[in-house]
PDB file of C-alpha atoms in Angstrom:
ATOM      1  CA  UNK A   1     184.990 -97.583 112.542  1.00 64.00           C
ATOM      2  CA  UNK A   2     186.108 -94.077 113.922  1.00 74.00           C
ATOM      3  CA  UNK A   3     187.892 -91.523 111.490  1.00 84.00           C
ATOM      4  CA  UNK A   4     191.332 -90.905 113.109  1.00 96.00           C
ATOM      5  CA  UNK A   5     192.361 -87.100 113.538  1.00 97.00           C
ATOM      6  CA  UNK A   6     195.974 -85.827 113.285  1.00 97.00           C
ATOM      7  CA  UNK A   7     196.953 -82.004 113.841  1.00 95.00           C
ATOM      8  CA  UNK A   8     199.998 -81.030 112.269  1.00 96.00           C
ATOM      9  CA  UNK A   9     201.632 -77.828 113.125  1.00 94.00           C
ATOM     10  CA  UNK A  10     204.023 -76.129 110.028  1.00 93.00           C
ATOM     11  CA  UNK A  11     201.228 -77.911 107.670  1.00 92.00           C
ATOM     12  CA  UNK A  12     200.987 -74.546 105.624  1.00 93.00           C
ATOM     13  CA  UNK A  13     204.022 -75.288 103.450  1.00 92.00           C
ATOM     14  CA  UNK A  14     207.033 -77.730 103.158  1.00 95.00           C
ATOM     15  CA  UNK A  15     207.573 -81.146 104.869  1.00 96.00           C
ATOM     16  CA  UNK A  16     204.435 -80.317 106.979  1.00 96.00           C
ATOM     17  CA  UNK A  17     202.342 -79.966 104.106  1.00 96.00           C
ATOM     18  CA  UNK A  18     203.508 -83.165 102.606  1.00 97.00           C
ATOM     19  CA  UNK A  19     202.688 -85.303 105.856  1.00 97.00           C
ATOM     20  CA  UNK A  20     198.842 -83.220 105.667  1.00 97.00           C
ATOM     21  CA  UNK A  21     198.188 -84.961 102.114  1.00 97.00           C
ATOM     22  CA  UNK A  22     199.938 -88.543 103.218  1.00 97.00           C
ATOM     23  CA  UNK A  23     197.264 -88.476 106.126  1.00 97.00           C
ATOM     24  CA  UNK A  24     195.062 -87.213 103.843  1.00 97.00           C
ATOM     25  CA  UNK A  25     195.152 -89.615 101.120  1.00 96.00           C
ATOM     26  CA  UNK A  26     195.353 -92.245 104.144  1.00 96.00           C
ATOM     27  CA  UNK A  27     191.518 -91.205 104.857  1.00 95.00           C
ATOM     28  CA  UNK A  28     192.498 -89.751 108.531  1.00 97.00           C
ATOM     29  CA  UNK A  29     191.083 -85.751 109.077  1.00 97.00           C
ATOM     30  CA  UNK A  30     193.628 -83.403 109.168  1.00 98.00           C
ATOM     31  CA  UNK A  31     193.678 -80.332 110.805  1.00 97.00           C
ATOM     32  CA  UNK A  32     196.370 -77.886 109.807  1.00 97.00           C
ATOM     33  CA  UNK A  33     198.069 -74.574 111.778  1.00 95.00           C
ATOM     34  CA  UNK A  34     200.590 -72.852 110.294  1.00 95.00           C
ATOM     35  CA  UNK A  35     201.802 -69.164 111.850  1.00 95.00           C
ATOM     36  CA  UNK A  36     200.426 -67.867 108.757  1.00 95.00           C
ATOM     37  CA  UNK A  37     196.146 -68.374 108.208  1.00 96.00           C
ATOM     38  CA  UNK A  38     196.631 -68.095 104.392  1.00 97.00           C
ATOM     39  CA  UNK A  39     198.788 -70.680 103.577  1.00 96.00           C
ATOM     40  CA  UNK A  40     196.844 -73.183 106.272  1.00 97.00           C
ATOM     41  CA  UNK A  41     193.673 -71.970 104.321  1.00 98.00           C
ATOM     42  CA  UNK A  42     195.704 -73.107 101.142  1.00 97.00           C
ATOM     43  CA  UNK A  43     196.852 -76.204 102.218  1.00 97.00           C
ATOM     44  CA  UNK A  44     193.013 -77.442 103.502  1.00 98.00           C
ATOM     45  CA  UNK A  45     191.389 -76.618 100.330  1.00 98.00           C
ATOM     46  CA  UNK A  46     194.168 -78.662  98.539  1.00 97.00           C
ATOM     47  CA  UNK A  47     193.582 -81.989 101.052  1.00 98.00           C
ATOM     48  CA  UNK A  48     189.706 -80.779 100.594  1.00 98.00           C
ATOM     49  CA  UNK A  49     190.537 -81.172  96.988  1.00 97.00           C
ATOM     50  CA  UNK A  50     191.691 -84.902  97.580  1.00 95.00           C
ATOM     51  CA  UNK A  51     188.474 -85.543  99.092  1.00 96.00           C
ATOM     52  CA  UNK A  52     189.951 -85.060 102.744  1.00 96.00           C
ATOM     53  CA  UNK A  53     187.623 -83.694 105.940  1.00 97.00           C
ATOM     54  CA  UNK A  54     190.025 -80.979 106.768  1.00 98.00           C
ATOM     55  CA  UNK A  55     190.231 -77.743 108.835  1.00 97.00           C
ATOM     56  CA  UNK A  56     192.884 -74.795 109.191  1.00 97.00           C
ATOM     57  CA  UNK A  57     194.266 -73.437 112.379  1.00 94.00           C
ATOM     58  CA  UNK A  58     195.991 -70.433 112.497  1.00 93.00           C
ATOM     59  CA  UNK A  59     198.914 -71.183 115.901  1.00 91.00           C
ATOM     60  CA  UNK A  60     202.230 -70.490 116.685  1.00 89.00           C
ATOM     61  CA  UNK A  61     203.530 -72.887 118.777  1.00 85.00           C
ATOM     62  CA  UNK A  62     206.194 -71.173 120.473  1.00 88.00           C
ATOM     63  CA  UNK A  63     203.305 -68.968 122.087  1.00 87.00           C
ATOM     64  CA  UNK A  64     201.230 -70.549 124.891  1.00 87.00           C
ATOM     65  CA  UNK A  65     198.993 -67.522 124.300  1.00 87.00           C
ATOM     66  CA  UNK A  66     198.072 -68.374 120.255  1.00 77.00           C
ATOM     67  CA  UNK A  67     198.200 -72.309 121.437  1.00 75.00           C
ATOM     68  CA  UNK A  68     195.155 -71.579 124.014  1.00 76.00           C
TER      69      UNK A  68
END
């Protein structure tokens, strides 16, 4: 069986955040933007913590330019 992937966007804090660990603790990879690197960096090593396969995106999504 394939490992399902979900990108969330906001996933560095917040209601993002929260649906990163549900996935998480589901056993799906996550990867996680968030406008700001840090808190994205934050939020993988705490799914990593869980035992996830994640990975941290730094996008704004309102820019085509930082989506590319």
């Amino acid at each position: 069986m394939m490992t399902q992937t979900v990108l969330i966007t906001g996933a560095g804090s917040g209601l993002g955040r929260a649906l990163a660990k549900r996935y998480a603790k589901a056993g799906w990879r996550v990867a996680v933007a968030d406008v700001d690197r840090g808190r994205a960096d934050e939020a993988v090593a705490e799914l990593r913590a869980l035992g996830a396969e994640a990975e941290a995106f730094a996008a704004d999504v309102g820019d085509d330019t930082s989506i590319a």
